[in-house]
PDB file of C-alpha atoms in Angstrom:
ATOM      1  CA  ASP A 145     136.134 108.746  72.192  1.00 67.00           C
ATOM      2  CA  VAL A 146     134.080 107.241  69.308  1.00 67.00           C
ATOM      3  CA  LYS A 147     134.648 108.668  65.992  1.00 91.00           C
ATOM      4  CA  VAL A 148     133.455 108.912  62.348  1.00 96.00           C
ATOM      5  CA  THR A 149     135.430 110.879  60.195  1.00 96.00           C
ATOM      6  CA  GLN A 150     134.445 112.287  56.848  1.00 96.00           C
ATOM      7  CA  SER A 151     137.450 112.823  54.360  1.00 92.00           C
ATOM      8  CA  SER A 152     136.295 116.439  53.521  1.00 93.00           C
ATOM      9  CA  ARG A 153     134.447 119.331  55.166  1.00 94.00           C
ATOM     10  CA  TYR A 154     133.919 121.135  51.955  1.00 96.00           C
ATOM     11  CA  LEU A 155     134.433 120.147  48.278  1.00 97.00           C
ATOM     12  CA  VAL A 156     133.787 121.911  45.066  1.00 98.00           C
ATOM     13  CA  LYS A 157     133.477 120.001  41.941  1.00 97.00           C
ATOM     14  CA  ARG A 158     132.405 120.309  38.145  1.00 98.00           C
ATOM     15  CA  THR A 159     129.477 119.016  36.487  1.00 98.00           C
ATOM     16  CA  GLY A 160     130.163 115.730  35.066  1.00 97.00           C
ATOM     17  CA  GLU A 161     133.097 114.956  37.385  1.00 97.00           C
ATOM     18  CA  LYS A 162     133.450 111.521  39.188  1.00 97.00           C
ATOM     19  CA  VAL A 163     133.302 112.411  43.143  1.00 97.00           C
ATOM     20  CA  PHE A 164     134.186 110.113  46.065  1.00 97.00           C
ATOM     21  CA  LEU A 165     133.208 110.964  49.525  1.00 98.00           C
ATOM     22  CA  GLU A 166     135.003 108.730  52.102  1.00 97.00           C
ATOM     23  CA  CYS A 167     133.850 107.932  55.701  1.00 97.00           C
ATOM     24  CA  VAL A 168     135.555 105.777  58.140  1.00 97.00           C
ATOM     25  CA  GLN A 169     134.641 104.872  61.639  1.00 97.00           C
ATOM     26  CA  ASP A 170     136.721 103.609  64.630  1.00 95.00           C
ATOM     27  CA  MET A 171     133.957 101.704  66.536  1.00 90.00           C
ATOM     28  CA  ASP A 172     133.841  98.289  64.565  1.00 90.00           C
ATOM     29  CA  HIS A 173     130.214  99.112  63.852  1.00 91.00           C
ATOM     30  CA  GLU A 174     128.684  96.638  61.325  1.00 90.00           C
ATOM     31  CA  ASN A 175     125.979  99.465  60.103  1.00 92.00           C
ATOM     32  CA  MET A 176     126.884 102.464  57.868  1.00 95.00           C
ATOM     33  CA  PHE A 177     124.812 105.066  56.311  1.00 96.00           C
ATOM     34  CA  TRP A 178     125.032 107.867  53.822  1.00 97.00           C
ATOM     35  CA  TYR A 179     122.410 110.581  54.103  1.00 96.00           C
ATOM     36  CA  ARG A 180     121.952 113.911  52.322  1.00 96.00           C
ATOM     37  CA  GLN A 181     120.499 116.930  54.080  1.00 94.00           C
ATOM     38  CA  ASP A 182     118.874 119.886  52.281  1.00 93.00           C
ATOM     39  CA  PRO A 183     116.606 122.774  53.744  1.00 87.00           C
ATOM     40  CA  GLY A 184     113.129 121.702  54.529  1.00 85.00           C
ATOM     41  CA  LEU A 185     113.729 118.095  53.543  1.00 89.00           C
ATOM     42  CA  GLY A 186     115.693 116.782  56.720  1.00 89.00           C
ATOM     43  CA  LEU A 187     117.882 113.731  56.027  1.00 92.00           C
ATOM     44  CA  ARG A 188     117.266 111.682  53.169  1.00 93.00           C
ATOM     45  CA  LEU A 189     118.698 108.197  53.289  1.00 95.00           C
ATOM     46  CA  ILE A 190     120.899 107.482  50.189  1.00 97.00           C
ATOM     47  CA  TYR A 191     122.502 104.060  50.659  1.00 97.00           C
ATOM     48  CA  PHE A 192     123.171 101.939  53.598  1.00 95.00           C
ATOM     49  CA  SER A 193     125.531  98.910  54.540  1.00 95.00           C
ATOM     50  CA  TYR A 194     124.594  96.395  57.063  1.00 90.00           C
ATOM     51  CA  ASP A 195     128.082  94.686  56.842  1.00 89.00           C
ATOM     52  CA  VAL A 196     131.166  94.438  54.690  1.00 91.00           C
ATOM     53  CA  LYS A 197     130.441  94.310  50.957  1.00 90.00           C
ATOM     54  CA  MET A 198     126.602  94.543  51.850  1.00 92.00           C
ATOM     55  CA  LYS A 199     124.751  97.304  50.587  1.00 94.00           C
ATOM     56  CA  GLU A 200     121.150  98.412  50.246  1.00 94.00           C
ATOM     57  CA  LYS A 201     119.552 101.232  48.383  1.00 96.00           C
ATOM     58  CA  GLY A 202     117.749 103.872  50.537  1.00 94.00           C
ATOM     59  CA  ASP A 203     115.119 106.596  49.370  1.00 92.00           C
ATOM     60  CA  ILE A 204     117.129 108.484  46.957  1.00 96.00           C
ATOM     61  CA  PRO A 205     119.967 106.152  45.385  1.00 97.00           C
ATOM     62  CA  GLU A 206     119.683 107.583  41.776  1.00 96.00           C
ATOM     63  CA  GLY A 207     123.055 108.993  40.494  1.00 96.00           C
ATOM     64  CA  TYR A 208     124.758 107.491  43.531  1.00 98.00           C
ATOM     65  CA  SER A 209     126.916 104.201  44.339  1.00 97.00           C
ATOM     66  CA  VAL A 210     128.831 103.028  47.365  1.00 97.00           C
ATOM     67  CA  SER A 211     131.435 100.824  48.223  1.00 97.00           C
ATOM     68  CA  ARG A 212     132.460  98.812  51.508  1.00 97.00           C
ATOM     69  CA  GLU A 213     135.187  96.697  50.960  1.00 96.00           C
ATOM     70  CA  LYS A 214     136.362  97.181  54.722  1.00 96.00           C
ATOM     71  CA  LYS A 215     134.506  97.300  57.865  1.00 95.00           C
ATOM     72  CA  GLU A 216     135.628 100.788  58.847  1.00 96.00           C
ATOM     73  CA  ARG A 217     135.144 102.654  55.651  1.00 97.00           C
ATOM     74  CA  PHE A 218     132.090 103.502  53.548  1.00 98.00           C
ATOM     75  CA  SER A 219     132.597 105.523  50.258  1.00 97.00           C
ATOM     76  CA  LEU A 220     129.944 107.343  48.312  1.00 98.00           C
ATOM     77  CA  ILE A 221     130.536 107.827  44.722  1.00 98.00           C
ATOM     78  CA  LEU A 222     128.891 110.377  42.625  1.00 97.00           C
ATOM     79  CA  GLU A 223     129.068 108.676  39.057  1.00 94.00           C
ATOM     80  CA  SER A 224     128.655 112.098  37.172  1.00 97.00           C
ATOM     81  CA  ALA A 225     128.216 114.967  39.452  1.00 97.00           C
ATOM     82  CA  SER A 226     125.295 117.304  38.583  1.00 98.00           C
ATOM     83  CA  THR A 227     124.181 120.663  40.180  1.00 97.00           C
ATOM     84  CA  ASN A 228     121.175 118.986  41.978  1.00 97.00           C
ATOM     85  CA  GLN A 229     123.758 116.956  43.774  1.00 98.00           C
ATOM     86  CA  THR A 230     124.733 120.008  45.697  1.00 98.00           C
ATOM     87  CA  SER A 231     124.027 119.347  49.283  1.00 97.00           C
ATOM     88  CA  MET A 232     125.329 118.461  52.866  1.00 96.00           C
ATOM     89  CA  TYR A 233     126.332 114.756  52.748  1.00 97.00           C
ATOM     90  CA  LEU A 234     126.395 113.050  56.361  1.00 96.00           C
ATOM     91  CA  CYS A 235     127.912 109.648  57.131  1.00 97.00           C
ATOM     92  CA  ALA A 236     126.880 107.490  59.938  1.00 96.00           C
ATOM     93  CA  SER A 237     127.506 104.317  61.852  1.00 94.00           C
ATOM     94  CA  SER A 238     125.821 102.119  64.455  1.00 91.00           C
ATOM     95  CA  LEU A 239     125.869  98.739  66.072  1.00 86.00           C
ATOM     96  CA  PRO A 240     123.108  96.339  64.387  1.00 80.00           C
ATOM     97  CA  GLN A 241     119.498  96.790  64.897  1.00 70.00           C
ATOM     98  CA  GLY A 242     118.803  96.467  68.646  1.00 64.00           C
ATOM     99  CA  LEU A 243     117.560  98.543  71.615  1.00 52.00           C
ATOM    100  CA  GLY A 244     119.522 101.598  72.168  1.00 59.00           C
ATOM    101  CA  ALA A 245     121.458 101.298  68.568  1.00 80.00           C
ATOM    102  CA  GLU A 246     122.029 104.870  68.281  1.00 89.00           C
ATOM    103  CA  ALA A 247     123.813 106.312  65.191  1.00 92.00           C
ATOM    104  CA  PHE A 248     127.122 108.485  65.334  1.00 94.00           C
ATOM    105  CA  PHE A 249     127.578 110.784  62.839  1.00 96.00           C
ATOM    106  CA  GLY A 250     130.560 112.573  60.942  1.00 96.00           C
ATOM    107  CA  GLN A 251     131.071 116.216  60.729  1.00 95.00           C
ATOM    108  CA  GLY A 252     129.380 116.233  57.283  1.00 95.00           C
ATOM    109  CA  THR A 253     130.728 117.111  53.818  1.00 96.00           C
ATOM    110  CA  ARG A 254     129.335 120.102  52.065  1.00 96.00           C
ATOM    111  CA  LEU A 255     129.536 119.301  48.504  1.00 97.00           C
ATOM    112  CA  THR A 256     128.892 122.108  45.836  1.00 98.00           C
ATOM    113  CA  VAL A 257     128.883 121.300  42.211  1.00 98.00           C
ATOM    114  CA  VAL A 258     129.372 124.237  39.597  1.00 97.00           C
TER     115      VAL A 258
ATOM    116  CA  GLY B 216     106.450 101.922  57.406  1.00 81.00           C
ATOM    117  CA  ASN B 217     107.945 103.841  60.114  1.00 87.00           C
ATOM    118  CA  SER B 218     107.968 107.795  60.245  1.00 91.00           C
ATOM    119  CA  VAL B 219     108.546 110.728  62.485  1.00 94.00           C
ATOM    120  CA  THR B 220     106.657 114.040  62.437  1.00 95.00           C
ATOM    121  CA  GLN B 221     108.052 116.866  64.594  1.00 95.00           C
ATOM    122  CA  MET B 222     107.034 120.669  64.659  1.00 89.00           C
ATOM    123  CA  GLU B 223     108.113 123.013  62.154  1.00 85.00           C
ATOM    124  CA  GLY B 224     110.357 125.694  62.931  1.00 87.00           C
ATOM    125  CA  PRO B 225     111.995 127.932  63.728  1.00 95.00           C
ATOM    126  CA  VAL B 226     111.150 128.160  67.060  1.00 96.00           C
ATOM    127  CA  THR B 227     112.150 131.638  68.483  1.00 97.00           C
ATOM    128  CA  LEU B 228     112.766 131.972  72.446  1.00 97.00           C
ATOM    129  CA  SER B 229     114.177 134.328  74.815  1.00 97.00           C
ATOM    130  CA  GLU B 230     117.037 133.049  77.076  1.00 97.00           C
ATOM    131  CA  GLU B 231     115.611 131.504  80.072  1.00 97.00           C
ATOM    132  CA  ALA B 232     112.348 130.460  78.458  1.00 98.00           C
ATOM    133  CA  PHE B 233     110.722 127.254  78.526  1.00 98.00           C
ATOM    134  CA  LEU B 234     111.305 125.020  75.396  1.00 97.00           C
ATOM    135  CA  THR B 235     109.039 122.188  73.979  1.00 97.00           C
ATOM    136  CA  ILE B 236     109.587 120.634  70.547  1.00 97.00           C
ATOM    137  CA  ASN B 237     106.707 118.232  69.838  1.00 97.00           C
ATOM    138  CA  CYS B 238     107.533 114.699  68.065  1.00 97.00           C
ATOM    139  CA  THR B 239     105.177 111.992  67.222  1.00 97.00           C
ATOM    140  CA  TYR B 240     105.928 108.514  65.518  1.00 95.00           C
ATOM    141  CA  THR B 241     104.360 105.863  63.488  1.00 94.00           C
ATOM    142  CA  ALA B 242     106.006 102.471  63.906  1.00 90.00           C
ATOM    143  CA  THR B 243     105.168  98.769  64.388  1.00 82.00           C
ATOM    144  CA  GLY B 244     106.149  96.966  67.722  1.00 81.00           C
ATOM    145  CA  TYR B 245     108.530  99.037  70.047  1.00 84.00           C
ATOM    146  CA  PRO B 246     110.962 101.086  68.810  1.00 90.00           C
ATOM    147  CA  SER B 247     113.705 103.156  70.340  1.00 91.00           C
ATOM    148  CA  LEU B 248     113.507 106.831  70.375  1.00 94.00           C
ATOM    149  CA  PHE B 249     116.110 109.575  70.066  1.00 96.00           C
ATOM    150  CA  TRP B 250     116.650 113.207  69.847  1.00 98.00           C
ATOM    151  CA  TYR B 251     119.748 114.351  68.134  1.00 98.00           C
ATOM    152  CA  VAL B 252     120.982 117.973  67.964  1.00 98.00           C
ATOM    153  CA  GLN B 253     123.145 119.645  64.922  1.00 96.00           C
ATOM    154  CA  TYR B 254     125.154 122.758  65.676  1.00 94.00           C
ATOM    155  CA  PRO B 255     125.824 125.184  62.723  1.00 89.00           C
ATOM    156  CA  GLY B 256     128.035 123.491  60.263  1.00 85.00           C
ATOM    157  CA  GLU B 257     128.494 120.036  62.388  1.00 88.00           C
ATOM    158  CA  GLY B 258     127.071 116.680  61.915  1.00 91.00           C
ATOM    159  CA  LEU B 259     124.262 115.284  64.354  1.00 95.00           C
ATOM    160  CA  GLN B 260     125.216 114.218  67.858  1.00 95.00           C
ATOM    161  CA  LEU B 261     123.009 112.237  70.199  1.00 95.00           C
ATOM    162  CA  LEU B 262     121.381 114.192  72.895  1.00 98.00           C
ATOM    163  CA  LEU B 263     119.239 111.691  74.687  1.00 97.00           C
ATOM    164  CA  LYS B 264     117.343 108.428  74.162  1.00 95.00           C
ATOM    165  CA  ALA B 265     114.581 106.119  75.444  1.00 94.00           C
ATOM    166  CA  THR B 266     114.279 102.628  74.825  1.00 90.00           C
ATOM    167  CA  LYS B 267     110.913 101.489  76.331  1.00 90.00           C
ATOM    168  CA  ALA B 268     107.741 102.943  77.117  1.00 92.00           C
ATOM    169  CA  ASP B 269     107.700 105.528  79.987  1.00 95.00           C
ATOM    170  CA  ASP B 270     111.500 105.713  80.006  1.00 95.00           C
ATOM    171  CA  LYS B 271     112.920 109.121  80.368  1.00 97.00           C
ATOM    172  CA  GLY B 272     115.863 110.326  78.598  1.00 97.00           C
ATOM    173  CA  SER B 273     117.690 113.269  79.787  1.00 97.00           C
ATOM    174  CA  ASN B 274     120.968 115.355  79.186  1.00 97.00           C
ATOM    175  CA  LYS B 275     122.148 118.990  79.442  1.00 96.00           C
ATOM    176  CA  GLY B 276     118.762 119.971  81.125  1.00 97.00           C
ATOM    177  CA  PHE B 277     116.971 118.540  78.302  1.00 98.00           C
ATOM    178  CA  GLU B 278     114.251 115.680  78.809  1.00 98.00           C
ATOM    179  CA  ALA B 279     111.891 113.697  76.774  1.00 98.00           C
ATOM    180  CA  THR B 280     109.458 110.875  77.763  1.00 98.00           C
ATOM    181  CA  TYR B 281     108.614 107.788  75.669  1.00 96.00           C
ATOM    182  CA  ARG B 282     104.654 107.919  75.641  1.00 96.00           C
ATOM    183  CA  LYS B 283     103.471 104.852  73.816  1.00 93.00           C
ATOM    184  CA  GLU B 284      99.695 105.797  74.426  1.00 94.00           C
ATOM    185  CA  THR B 285     100.123 108.851  72.592  1.00 95.00           C
ATOM    186  CA  THR B 286     103.058 107.649  70.413  1.00 95.00           C
ATOM    187  CA  SER B 287     104.848 110.913  71.380  1.00 97.00           C
ATOM    188  CA  PHE B 288     108.760 111.828  72.455  1.00 98.00           C
ATOM    189  CA  HIS B 289     108.360 115.415  72.942  1.00 98.00           C
ATOM    190  CA  LEU B 290     111.700 117.458  73.881  1.00 98.00           C
ATOM    191  CA  GLU B 291     111.731 119.819  76.923  1.00 98.00           C
ATOM    192  CA  LYS B 292     113.873 122.168  78.507  1.00 98.00           C
ATOM    193  CA  GLY B 293     112.998 124.417  81.511  1.00 97.00           C
ATOM    194  CA  SER B 294     115.384 127.170  80.850  1.00 96.00           C
ATOM    195  CA  VAL B 295     117.210 127.630  77.402  1.00 98.00           C
ATOM    196  CA  GLN B 296     120.465 129.259  76.654  1.00 97.00           C
ATOM    197  CA  VAL B 297     121.824 131.004  73.586  1.00 97.00           C
ATOM    198  CA  SER B 298     124.210 128.008  73.221  1.00 96.00           C
ATOM    199  CA  ASP B 299     121.223 125.775  72.740  1.00 97.00           C
ATOM    200  CA  SER B 300     120.479 127.451  69.144  1.00 97.00           C
ATOM    201  CA  ALA B 301     120.552 124.622  66.947  1.00 97.00           C
ATOM    202  CA  VAL B 302     118.785 122.052  64.882  1.00 96.00           C
ATOM    203  CA  TYR B 303     117.056 119.365  67.019  1.00 97.00           C
ATOM    204  CA  PHE B 304     116.015 115.775  65.228  1.00 97.00           C
ATOM    205  CA  CYS B 305     113.558 113.366  66.631  1.00 97.00           C
ATOM    206  CA  ALA B 306     114.303 110.010  65.501  1.00 95.00           C
ATOM    207  CA  LEU B 307     113.494 106.196  65.898  1.00 92.00           C
ATOM    208  CA  ARG B 308     114.929 103.057  65.300  1.00 90.00           C
ATOM    209  CA  GLY B 309     112.579 100.087  65.006  1.00 81.00           C
ATOM    210  CA  GLY B 310     112.369  96.707  63.249  1.00 72.00           C
ATOM    211  CA  SER B 311     114.717  97.428  60.338  1.00 71.00           C
ATOM    212  CA  TYR B 312     118.269  98.388  60.109  1.00 71.00           C
ATOM    213  CA  ILE B 313     117.683 102.152  59.168  1.00 86.00           C
ATOM    214  CA  PRO B 314     116.966 104.852  61.786  1.00 89.00           C
ATOM    215  CA  THR B 315     114.172 107.266  60.622  1.00 90.00           C
ATOM    216  CA  PHE B 316     114.344 110.984  61.219  1.00 93.00           C
ATOM    217  CA  GLY B 317     111.963 113.846  61.435  1.00 93.00           C
ATOM    218  CA  ARG B 318     112.777 116.914  59.435  1.00 93.00           C
ATOM    219  CA  GLY B 319     114.248 118.702  62.038  1.00 95.00           C
ATOM    220  CA  THR B 320     113.347 121.878  64.234  1.00 96.00           C
ATOM    221  CA  SER B 321     115.460 124.989  64.346  1.00 96.00           C
ATOM    222  CA  LEU B 322     115.744 126.685  67.679  1.00 97.00           C
ATOM    223  CA  ILE B 323     116.849 130.120  68.004  1.00 97.00           C
ATOM    224  CA  VAL B 324     117.595 131.464  71.287  1.00 97.00           C
ATOM    225  CA  HIS B 325     118.017 135.401  71.885  1.00 96.00           C
ATOM    226  CA  PRO B 326     119.871 136.878  74.765  1.00 95.00           C
TER     227      PRO B 326
END
């Protein structure tokens, strides 16, 4: 069974902390994505990676960075957490763009910044 | 650029009622279209997909037909159950790396 695993289901961090969210996939997918999900706003893309060491900014990259040193792992970093980064974070992976290339999602990390 | 518009919720139905959730899209070329479902506290999972015009995707009693002439991909189910209560996302993947999602429609089914 294919799997995308996020390191934590729930996290509580303090304002100003550096926060790492980890995502691992076991499907040998080239593409990986980080979204945040907020009520009424749907899914908003933070960053994506189309291959190892490659990364591109999404729609809302400010305050975030990413790392992809290995194909299976895509990390999201909050450089200095702020309360407006309290949200549900979703990681996804997929095969390269092509017909039928659906995204596979992790279970989500609910981050609260206090 | 690509965009997906789906009806706002929540949609509230009684068990065994007929469900329609509307979805329209804007994209260049011939994108693939998807419906995802998100149960409370979980990530999204693929419900069904269609990769070309007039294709019908189906799964677990849900269906959606890729209509290029109306740029639509409406989700339907003939008889909903309480266990179908969830948030449903319409999505497309066209000429870029990035899947594009609608804002989601919450479905609440009462016994």
